[in-house]
GROMACS .gro file of C-alpha atoms in nm:
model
  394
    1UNK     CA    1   0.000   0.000   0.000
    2UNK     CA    2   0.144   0.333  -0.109
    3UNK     CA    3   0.231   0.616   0.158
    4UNK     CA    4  -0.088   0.868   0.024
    5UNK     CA    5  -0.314   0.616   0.118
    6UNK     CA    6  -0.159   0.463   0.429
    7UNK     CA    7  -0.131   0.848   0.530
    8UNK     CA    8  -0.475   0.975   0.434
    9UNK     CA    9  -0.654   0.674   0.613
   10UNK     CA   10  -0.437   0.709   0.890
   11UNK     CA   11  -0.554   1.041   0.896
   12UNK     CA   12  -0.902   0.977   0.953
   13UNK     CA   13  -0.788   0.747   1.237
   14UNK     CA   14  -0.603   1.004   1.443
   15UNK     CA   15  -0.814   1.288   1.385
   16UNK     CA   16  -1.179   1.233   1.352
   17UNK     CA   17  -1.397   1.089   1.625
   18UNK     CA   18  -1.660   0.842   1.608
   19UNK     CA   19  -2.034   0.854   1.685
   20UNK     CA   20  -2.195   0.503   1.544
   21UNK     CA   21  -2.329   0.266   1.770
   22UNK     CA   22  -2.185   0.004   1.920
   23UNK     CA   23  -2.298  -0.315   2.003
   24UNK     CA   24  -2.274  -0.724   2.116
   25UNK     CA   25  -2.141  -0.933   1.778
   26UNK     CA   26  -2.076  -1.278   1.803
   27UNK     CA   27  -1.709  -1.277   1.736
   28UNK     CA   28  -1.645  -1.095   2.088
   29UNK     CA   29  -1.682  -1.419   2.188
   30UNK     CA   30  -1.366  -1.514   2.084
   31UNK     CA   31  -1.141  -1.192   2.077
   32UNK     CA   32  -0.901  -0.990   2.378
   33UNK     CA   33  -0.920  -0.618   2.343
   34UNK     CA   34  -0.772  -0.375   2.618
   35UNK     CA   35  -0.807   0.028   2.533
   36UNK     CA   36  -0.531   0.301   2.600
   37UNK     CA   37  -0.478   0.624   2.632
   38UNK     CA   38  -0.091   0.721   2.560
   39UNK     CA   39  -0.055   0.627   2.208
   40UNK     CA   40   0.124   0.709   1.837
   41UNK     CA   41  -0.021   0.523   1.513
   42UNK     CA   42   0.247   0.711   1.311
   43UNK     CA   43   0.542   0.422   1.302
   44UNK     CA   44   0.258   0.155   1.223
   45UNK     CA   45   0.286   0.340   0.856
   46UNK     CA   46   0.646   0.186   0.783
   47UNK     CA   47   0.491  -0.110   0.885
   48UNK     CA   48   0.515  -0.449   0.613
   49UNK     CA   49   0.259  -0.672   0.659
   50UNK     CA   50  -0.050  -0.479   0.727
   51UNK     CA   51  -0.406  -0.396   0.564
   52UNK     CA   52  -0.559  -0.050   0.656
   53UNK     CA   53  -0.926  -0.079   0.575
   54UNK     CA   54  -1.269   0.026   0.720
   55UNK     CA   55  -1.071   0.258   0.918
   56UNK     CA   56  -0.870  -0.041   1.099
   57UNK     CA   57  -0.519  -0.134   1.062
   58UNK     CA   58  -0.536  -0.521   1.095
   59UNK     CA   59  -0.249  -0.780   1.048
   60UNK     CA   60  -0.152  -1.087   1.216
   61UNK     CA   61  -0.047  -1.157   1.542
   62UNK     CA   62   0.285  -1.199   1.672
   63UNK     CA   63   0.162  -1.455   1.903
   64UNK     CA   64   0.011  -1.710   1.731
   65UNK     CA   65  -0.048  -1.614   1.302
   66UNK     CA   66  -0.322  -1.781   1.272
   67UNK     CA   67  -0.459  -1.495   1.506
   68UNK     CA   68  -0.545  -1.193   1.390
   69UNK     CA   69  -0.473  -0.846   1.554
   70UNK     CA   70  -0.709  -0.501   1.461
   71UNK     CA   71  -0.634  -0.192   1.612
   72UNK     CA   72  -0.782   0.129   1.565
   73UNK     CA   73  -0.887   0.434   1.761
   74UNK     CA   74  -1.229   0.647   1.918
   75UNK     CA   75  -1.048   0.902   2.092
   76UNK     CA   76  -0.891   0.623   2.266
   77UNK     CA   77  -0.656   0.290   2.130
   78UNK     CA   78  -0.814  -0.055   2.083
   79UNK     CA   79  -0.607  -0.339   2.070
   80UNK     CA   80  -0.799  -0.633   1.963
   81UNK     CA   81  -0.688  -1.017   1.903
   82UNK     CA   82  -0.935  -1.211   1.735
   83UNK     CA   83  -0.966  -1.587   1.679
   84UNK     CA   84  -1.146  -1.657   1.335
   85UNK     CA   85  -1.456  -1.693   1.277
   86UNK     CA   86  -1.652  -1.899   1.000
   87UNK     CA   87  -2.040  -1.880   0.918
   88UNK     CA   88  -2.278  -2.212   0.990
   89UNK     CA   89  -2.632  -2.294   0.926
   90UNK     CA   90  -2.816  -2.411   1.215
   91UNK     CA   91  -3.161  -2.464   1.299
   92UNK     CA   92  -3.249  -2.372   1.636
   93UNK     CA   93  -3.548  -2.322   1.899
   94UNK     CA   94  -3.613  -1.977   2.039
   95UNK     CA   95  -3.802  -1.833   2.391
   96UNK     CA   96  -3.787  -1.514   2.444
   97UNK     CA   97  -3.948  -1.340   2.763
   98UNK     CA   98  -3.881  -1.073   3.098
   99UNK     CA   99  -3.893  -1.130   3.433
  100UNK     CA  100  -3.783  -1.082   3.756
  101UNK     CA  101  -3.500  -1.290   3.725
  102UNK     CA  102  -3.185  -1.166   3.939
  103UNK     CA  103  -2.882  -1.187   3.662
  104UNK     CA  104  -2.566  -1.200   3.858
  105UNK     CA  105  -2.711  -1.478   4.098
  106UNK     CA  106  -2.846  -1.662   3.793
  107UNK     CA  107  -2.453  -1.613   3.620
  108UNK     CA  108  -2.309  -1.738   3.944
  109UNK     CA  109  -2.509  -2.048   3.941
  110UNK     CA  110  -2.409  -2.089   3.587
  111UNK     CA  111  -2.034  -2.087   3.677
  112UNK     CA  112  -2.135  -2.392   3.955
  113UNK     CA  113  -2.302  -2.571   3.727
  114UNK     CA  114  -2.054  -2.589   3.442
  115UNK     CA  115  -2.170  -2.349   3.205
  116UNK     CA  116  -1.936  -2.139   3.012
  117UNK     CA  117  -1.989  -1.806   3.126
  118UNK     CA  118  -1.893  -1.470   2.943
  119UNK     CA  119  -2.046  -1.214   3.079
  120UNK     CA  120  -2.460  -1.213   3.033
  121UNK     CA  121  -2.389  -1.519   2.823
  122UNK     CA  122  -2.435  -1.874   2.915
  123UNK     CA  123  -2.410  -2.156   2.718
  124UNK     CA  124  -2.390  -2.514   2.758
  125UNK     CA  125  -2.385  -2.808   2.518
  126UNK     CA  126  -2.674  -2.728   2.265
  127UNK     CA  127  -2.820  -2.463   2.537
  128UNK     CA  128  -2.788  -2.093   2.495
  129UNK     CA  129  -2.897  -1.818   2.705
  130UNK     CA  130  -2.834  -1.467   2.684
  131UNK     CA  131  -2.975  -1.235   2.981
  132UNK     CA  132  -3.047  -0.847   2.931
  133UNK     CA  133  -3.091  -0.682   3.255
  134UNK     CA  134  -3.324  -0.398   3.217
  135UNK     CA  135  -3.152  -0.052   3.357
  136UNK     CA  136  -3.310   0.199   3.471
  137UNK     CA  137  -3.217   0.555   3.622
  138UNK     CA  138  -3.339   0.627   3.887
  139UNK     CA  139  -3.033   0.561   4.104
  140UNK     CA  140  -2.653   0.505   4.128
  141UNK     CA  141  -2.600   0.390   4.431
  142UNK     CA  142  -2.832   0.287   4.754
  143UNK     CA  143  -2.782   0.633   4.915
  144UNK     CA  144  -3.033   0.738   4.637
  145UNK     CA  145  -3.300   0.516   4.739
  146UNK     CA  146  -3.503   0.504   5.095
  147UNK     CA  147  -3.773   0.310   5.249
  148UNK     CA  148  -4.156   0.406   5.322
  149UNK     CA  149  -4.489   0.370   5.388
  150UNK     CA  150  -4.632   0.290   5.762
  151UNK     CA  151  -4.496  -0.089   5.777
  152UNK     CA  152  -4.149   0.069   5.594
  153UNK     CA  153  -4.291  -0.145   5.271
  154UNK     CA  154  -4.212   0.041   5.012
  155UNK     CA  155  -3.898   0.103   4.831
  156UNK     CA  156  -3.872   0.411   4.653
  157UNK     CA  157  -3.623   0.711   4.491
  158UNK     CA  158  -3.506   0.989   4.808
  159UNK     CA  159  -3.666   1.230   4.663
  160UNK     CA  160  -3.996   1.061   4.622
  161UNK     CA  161  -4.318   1.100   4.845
  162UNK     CA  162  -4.436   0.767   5.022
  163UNK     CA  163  -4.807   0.639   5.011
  164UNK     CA  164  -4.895   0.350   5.202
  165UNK     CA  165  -5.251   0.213   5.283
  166UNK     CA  166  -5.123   0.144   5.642
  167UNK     CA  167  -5.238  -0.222   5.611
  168UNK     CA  168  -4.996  -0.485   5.770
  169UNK     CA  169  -4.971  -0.781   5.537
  170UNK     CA  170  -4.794  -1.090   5.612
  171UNK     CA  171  -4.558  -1.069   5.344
  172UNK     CA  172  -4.409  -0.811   5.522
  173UNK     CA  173  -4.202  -1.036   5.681
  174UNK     CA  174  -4.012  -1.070   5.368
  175UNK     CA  175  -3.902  -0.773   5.399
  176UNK     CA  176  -3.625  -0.929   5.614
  177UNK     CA  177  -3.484  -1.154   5.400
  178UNK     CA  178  -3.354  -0.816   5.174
  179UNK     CA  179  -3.283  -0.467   5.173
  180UNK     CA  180  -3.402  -0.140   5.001
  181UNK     CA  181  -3.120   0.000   4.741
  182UNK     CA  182  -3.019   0.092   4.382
  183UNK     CA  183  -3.029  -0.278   4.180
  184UNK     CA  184  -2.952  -0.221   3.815
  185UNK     CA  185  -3.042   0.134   3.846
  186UNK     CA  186  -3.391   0.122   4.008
  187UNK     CA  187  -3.478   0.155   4.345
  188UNK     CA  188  -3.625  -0.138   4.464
  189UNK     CA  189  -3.597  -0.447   4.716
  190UNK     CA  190  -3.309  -0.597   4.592
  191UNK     CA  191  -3.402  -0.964   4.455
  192UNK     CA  192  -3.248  -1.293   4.615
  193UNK     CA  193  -3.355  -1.685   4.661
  194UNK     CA  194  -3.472  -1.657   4.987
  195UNK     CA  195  -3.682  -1.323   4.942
  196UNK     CA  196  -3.838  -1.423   4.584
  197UNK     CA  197  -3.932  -1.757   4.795
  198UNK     CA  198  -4.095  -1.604   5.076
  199UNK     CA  199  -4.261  -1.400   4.847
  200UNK     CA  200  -4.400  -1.708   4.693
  201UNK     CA  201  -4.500  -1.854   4.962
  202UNK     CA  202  -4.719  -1.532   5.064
  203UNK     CA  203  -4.884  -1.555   4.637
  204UNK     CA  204  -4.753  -1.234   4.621
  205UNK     CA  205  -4.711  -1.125   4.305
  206UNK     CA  206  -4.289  -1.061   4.221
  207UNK     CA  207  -4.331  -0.801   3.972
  208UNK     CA  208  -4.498  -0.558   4.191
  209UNK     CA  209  -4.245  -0.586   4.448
  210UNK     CA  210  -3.957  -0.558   4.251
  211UNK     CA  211  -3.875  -0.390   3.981
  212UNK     CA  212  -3.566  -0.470   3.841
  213UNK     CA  213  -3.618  -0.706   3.572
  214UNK     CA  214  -3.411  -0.936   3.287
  215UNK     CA  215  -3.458  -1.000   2.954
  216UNK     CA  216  -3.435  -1.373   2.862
  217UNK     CA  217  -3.318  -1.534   2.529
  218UNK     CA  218  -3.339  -1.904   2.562
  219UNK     CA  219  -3.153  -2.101   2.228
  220UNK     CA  220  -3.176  -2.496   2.180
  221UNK     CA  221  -2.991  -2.663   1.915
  222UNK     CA  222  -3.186  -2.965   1.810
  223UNK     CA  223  -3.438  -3.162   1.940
  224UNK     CA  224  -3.594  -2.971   2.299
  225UNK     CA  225  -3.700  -3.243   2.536
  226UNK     CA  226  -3.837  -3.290   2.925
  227UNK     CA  227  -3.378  -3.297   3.043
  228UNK     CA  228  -3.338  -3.000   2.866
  229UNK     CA  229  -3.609  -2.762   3.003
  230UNK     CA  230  -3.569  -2.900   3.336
  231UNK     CA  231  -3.141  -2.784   3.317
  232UNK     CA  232  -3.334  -2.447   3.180
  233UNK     CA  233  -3.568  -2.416   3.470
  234UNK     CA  234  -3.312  -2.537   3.768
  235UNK     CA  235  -3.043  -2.234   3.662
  236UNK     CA  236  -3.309  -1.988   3.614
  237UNK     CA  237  -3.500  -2.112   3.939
  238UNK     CA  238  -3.868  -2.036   3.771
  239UNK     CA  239  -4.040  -2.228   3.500
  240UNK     CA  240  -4.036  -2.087   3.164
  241UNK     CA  241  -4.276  -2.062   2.862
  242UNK     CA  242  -4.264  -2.316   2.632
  243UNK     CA  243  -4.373  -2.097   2.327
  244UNK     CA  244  -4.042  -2.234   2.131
  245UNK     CA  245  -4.041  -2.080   1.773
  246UNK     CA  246  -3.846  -2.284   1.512
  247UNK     CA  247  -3.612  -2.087   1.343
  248UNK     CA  248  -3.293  -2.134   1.051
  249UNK     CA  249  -2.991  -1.940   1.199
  250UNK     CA  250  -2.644  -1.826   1.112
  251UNK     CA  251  -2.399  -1.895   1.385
  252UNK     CA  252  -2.062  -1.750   1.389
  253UNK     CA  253  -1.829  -2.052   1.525
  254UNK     CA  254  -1.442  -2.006   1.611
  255UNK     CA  255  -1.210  -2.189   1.301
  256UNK     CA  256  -0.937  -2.241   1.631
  257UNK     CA  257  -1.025  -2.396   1.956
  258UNK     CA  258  -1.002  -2.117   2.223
  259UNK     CA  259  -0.883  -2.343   2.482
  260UNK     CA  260  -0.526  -2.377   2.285
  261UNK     CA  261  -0.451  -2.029   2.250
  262UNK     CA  262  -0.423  -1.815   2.524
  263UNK     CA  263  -0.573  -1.506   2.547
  264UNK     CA  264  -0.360  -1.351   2.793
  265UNK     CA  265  -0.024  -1.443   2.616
  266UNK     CA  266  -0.164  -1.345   2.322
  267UNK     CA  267  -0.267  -0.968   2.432
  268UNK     CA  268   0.088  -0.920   2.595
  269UNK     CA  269   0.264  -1.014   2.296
  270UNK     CA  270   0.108  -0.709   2.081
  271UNK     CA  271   0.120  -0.483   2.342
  272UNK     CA  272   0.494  -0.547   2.375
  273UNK     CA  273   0.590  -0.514   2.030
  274UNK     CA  274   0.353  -0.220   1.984
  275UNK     CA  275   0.548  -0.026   2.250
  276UNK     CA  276   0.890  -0.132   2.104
  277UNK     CA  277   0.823  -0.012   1.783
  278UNK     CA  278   0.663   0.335   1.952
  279UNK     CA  279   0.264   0.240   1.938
  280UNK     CA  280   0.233   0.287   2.284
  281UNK     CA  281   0.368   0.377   2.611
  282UNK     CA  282   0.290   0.117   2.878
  283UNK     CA  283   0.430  -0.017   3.222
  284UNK     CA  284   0.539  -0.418   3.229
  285UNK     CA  285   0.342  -0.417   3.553
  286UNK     CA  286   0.049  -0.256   3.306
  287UNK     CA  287   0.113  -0.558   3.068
  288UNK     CA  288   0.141  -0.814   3.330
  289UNK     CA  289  -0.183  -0.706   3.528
  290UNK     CA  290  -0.385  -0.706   3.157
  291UNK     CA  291  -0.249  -1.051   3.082
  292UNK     CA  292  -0.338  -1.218   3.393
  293UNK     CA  293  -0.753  -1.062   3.374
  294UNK     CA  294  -0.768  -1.146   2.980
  295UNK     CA  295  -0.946  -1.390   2.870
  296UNK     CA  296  -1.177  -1.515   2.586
  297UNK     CA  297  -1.475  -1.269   2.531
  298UNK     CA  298  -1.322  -0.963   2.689
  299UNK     CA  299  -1.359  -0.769   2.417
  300UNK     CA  300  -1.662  -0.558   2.228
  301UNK     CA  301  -1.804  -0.249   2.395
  302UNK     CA  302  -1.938  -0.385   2.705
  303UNK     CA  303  -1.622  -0.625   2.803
  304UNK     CA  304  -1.308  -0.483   2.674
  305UNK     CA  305  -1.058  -0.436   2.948
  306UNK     CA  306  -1.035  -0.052   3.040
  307UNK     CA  307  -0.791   0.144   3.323
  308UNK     CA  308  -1.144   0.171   3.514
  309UNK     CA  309  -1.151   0.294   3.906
  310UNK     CA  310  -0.809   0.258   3.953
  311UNK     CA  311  -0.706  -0.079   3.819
  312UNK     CA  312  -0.762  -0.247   3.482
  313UNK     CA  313  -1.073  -0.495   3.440
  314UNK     CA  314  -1.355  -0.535   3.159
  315UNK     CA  315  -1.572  -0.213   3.119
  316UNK     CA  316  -1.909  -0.411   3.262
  317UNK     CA  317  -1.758  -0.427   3.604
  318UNK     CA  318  -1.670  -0.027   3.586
  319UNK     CA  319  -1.872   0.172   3.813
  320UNK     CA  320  -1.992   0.392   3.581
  321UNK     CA  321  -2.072   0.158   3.323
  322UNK     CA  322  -2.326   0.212   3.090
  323UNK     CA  323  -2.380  -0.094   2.868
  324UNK     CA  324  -2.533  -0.128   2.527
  325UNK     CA  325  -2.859  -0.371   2.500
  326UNK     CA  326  -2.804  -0.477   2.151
  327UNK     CA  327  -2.663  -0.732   1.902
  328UNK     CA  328  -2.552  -0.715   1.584
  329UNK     CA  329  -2.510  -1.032   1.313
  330UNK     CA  330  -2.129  -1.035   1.301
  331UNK     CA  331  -1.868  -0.864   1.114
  332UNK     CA  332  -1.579  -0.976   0.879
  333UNK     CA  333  -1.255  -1.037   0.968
  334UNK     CA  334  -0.996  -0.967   0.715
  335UNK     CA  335  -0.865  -1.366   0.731
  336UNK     CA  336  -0.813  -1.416   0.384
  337UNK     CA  337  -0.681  -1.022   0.339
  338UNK     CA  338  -0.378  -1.035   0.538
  339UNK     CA  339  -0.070  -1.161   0.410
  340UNK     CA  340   0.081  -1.465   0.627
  341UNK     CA  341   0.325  -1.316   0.836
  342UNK     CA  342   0.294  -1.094   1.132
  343UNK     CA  343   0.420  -0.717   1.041
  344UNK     CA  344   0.775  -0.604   1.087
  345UNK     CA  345   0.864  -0.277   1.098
  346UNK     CA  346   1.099  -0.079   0.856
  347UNK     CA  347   1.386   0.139   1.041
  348UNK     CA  348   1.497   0.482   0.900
  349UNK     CA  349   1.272   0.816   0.829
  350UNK     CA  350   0.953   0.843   0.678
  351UNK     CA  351   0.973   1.192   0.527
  352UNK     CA  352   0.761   1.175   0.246
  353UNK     CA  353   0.443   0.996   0.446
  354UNK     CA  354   0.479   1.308   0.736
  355UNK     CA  355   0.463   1.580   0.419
  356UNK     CA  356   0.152   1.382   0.320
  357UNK     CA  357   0.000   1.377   0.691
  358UNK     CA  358   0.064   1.744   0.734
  359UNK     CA  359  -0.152   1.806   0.399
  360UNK     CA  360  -0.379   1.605   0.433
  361UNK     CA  361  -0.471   1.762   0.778
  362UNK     CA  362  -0.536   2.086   0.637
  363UNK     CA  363  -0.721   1.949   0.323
  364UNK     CA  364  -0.963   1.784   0.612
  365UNK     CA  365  -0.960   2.024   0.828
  366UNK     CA  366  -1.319   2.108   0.924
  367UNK     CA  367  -1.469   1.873   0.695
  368UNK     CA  368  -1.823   1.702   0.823
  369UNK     CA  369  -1.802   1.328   0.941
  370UNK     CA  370  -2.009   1.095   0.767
  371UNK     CA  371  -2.155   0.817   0.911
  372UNK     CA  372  -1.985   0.489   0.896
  373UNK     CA  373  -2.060   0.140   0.839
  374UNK     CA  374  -1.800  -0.009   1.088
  375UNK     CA  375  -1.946  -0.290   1.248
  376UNK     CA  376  -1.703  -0.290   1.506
  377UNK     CA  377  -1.925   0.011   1.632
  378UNK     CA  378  -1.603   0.276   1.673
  379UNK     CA  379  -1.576   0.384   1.299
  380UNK     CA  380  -1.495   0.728   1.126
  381UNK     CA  381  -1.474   0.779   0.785
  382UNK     CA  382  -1.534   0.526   0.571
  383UNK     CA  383  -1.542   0.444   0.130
  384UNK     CA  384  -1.921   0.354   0.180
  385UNK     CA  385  -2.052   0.667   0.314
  386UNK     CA  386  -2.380   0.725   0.439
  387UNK     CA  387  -2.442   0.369   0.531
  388UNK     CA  388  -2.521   0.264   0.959
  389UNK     CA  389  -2.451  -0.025   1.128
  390UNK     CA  390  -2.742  -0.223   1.202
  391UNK     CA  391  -2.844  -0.319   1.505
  392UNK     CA  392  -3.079  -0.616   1.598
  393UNK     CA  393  -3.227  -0.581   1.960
  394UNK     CA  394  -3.297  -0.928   2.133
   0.00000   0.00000   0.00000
């Protein structure tokens, strides 16, 4: 690829920032992606090896080659390492409904029951379920919320005025089992076992009580029988609706095993060469900490790894998360674009490609963004203007 267009894409990735949605796409699955702040993308232009396209500079990984690395930038750096992905035609069953269905306890019984977990995603044998906690805004933390009401029944924002029929009910005693706080952004009595079974055992009706609730995407490969929606029911703890719709599907499946490459060796070794060559500035205690947390499905909006409150982790468990509800069908991943090797990079200057940069910068200078198609979520400018990505909701 000649210098003018390594320079004027390269451009549009250190200078313009992004505003497309992002979202969920299957291939997170099986990708590591940290983001940084202290960064350079000018020596990646005397790198061999690459392909800058869709606003990306993607090549292979250092690591492993049959990996593949993209890296581009939305005011801040993504590094990404990808397994590949292929396309498959599957025909599945579907059940889709909300209730009041505490996530992180259901996620935790998941991870005793070996499922594999990744985030809101569980999946086991031919079972998949994704969960979609509802958010609301009405708090941030439990100092926002209070109790109310003559028996102290209700639950309810700080600044909000308490009605109560002052009418003991016996379900009141349930109240002891919980507390009153901020649960996925609502103020509400926060849901457990015990309280959602005492509740039960009262025929009061969950919903009313609380009012955090989860979206539920239920996936069976195959044929559904009596074993199957029992495992469904027992994780969940509630029977479900058996509503199944039969459906053809395209799954995105890894082309390497993820258990024999390692995510955490494989992040390190492109951070390490990016700062030797001058990508990035980065601490080996920086390195070592993101290596040990990476794994597997740490990547896309919600779960990259992030410098969040102090320490690095995935974005979901940042305190001021705010995490997208949506999927999208999958994107490509340059595979059969890249040339075999990983990229080297060539020593000496690089005055022509700077002359170009400094032109180009006040060529684009004040020029309106279009919107991109990146289905990554992060793009800029891109050849097919005017097109969105898509998103599918679940």
């Amino acid at each position: 690829m000649g210098d003018l267009k390594k320079a004027a894409i390269l451009i549009i990735l250190l200078f313009l920032i992004p505003f497309a949605r992002a979202c969920f796409f299957p291939q997170d699955l099986y990708a590591v992606e940290v983001e940084l702040k202290d960064y350079n993308l000018n020596p990646l232009l005397k790198a061999r090896n690459i392909v800058i396209e869709d606003h990306k500079i993607i090549y292979r990984s250092h690591y492993d080659p049959r990996l593949i690395v993209m890296i581009w930038n939305d005011s801040k750096l993504h590094v990404r390492v990808q397994i590949p992905t292929k396309s498959v035609e599957e025909k599945i069953f579907t059940e889709e409904f909300t209730g009041v269905i505490p996530a992180q306890t259901i996620v935790e019984r998941a991870k005793e029951s070996g499922w594999d977990v990744k985030e809101y995603y569980l999946k086991k044998d031919n079972i998949t379920i994704y969960l979609t906690p509802k958010v609301g805004k009405e708090c941030k933390s439990d100092s926002d919320c209070k109790t109310g009401g003559c028996s102290g029944e209700l639950c309810l924002k700080k600044n909000e005025t308490a009605f109560s029929t002052c009418i003991y009910r016996e379900w009141y005693e349930c109240l002891k089992l919980t507390k009153c706080g901020c649960y996925n952004g609502f103020c509400t009595w926060k849901p457990n076992p015990l309280f959602m079974e005492c509740l039960k055992k009262y025929n009061v009706s969950i919903e009313k009580i609380i009012k955090a609730k989860t979206q539920i995407r239920i996936e069976i490969k195959g044929e559904i029988n009596d074993k199957i929606i029992r495992e469904i029911e027992y994780l969940l703890e509630c029977k479900i609706p058996r509503n199944f719709n039969e459906i053809d599907k395209t799954s995105i499946v890894p082309t390497i095993d993820p258990r024999i490459v390692n995510a955490g060796t494989a992040i390190e070794s492109e951070l390490r060469w990016l700062r030797e060559v001058g990508v990035i500035k980065i601490k080996d205690e920086d390195i070592k900490k993101i290596s040990e947390i990476a794994k597997w499905g740490y990547s896309g909006y919600n779960a990259h790894i992030g410098f969040y409150d102090g320490e690095w982790k995935p974005y979901f468990n940042a305190s001021n998360a705010e995490l997208i509800r949506c999927v999208g069908n999958g994107f490509k991943d340059y595979q059969e674009e890249l040339p075999k090797d990983p990229p080297t990079i060539e020593r000496g200057t690089c005055g022509p490609a700077v002359m170009i940069l400094l032109t180009l910068i006040g060529i684009l200078g004040g020029k309106r963004r279009e919107n991109s198609n990146d289905v990554l979520g992060r793009g800029n400018l891109t050849r097919n203007k005017g097109k969105s990505s898509e998103d599918i909701k679940l």
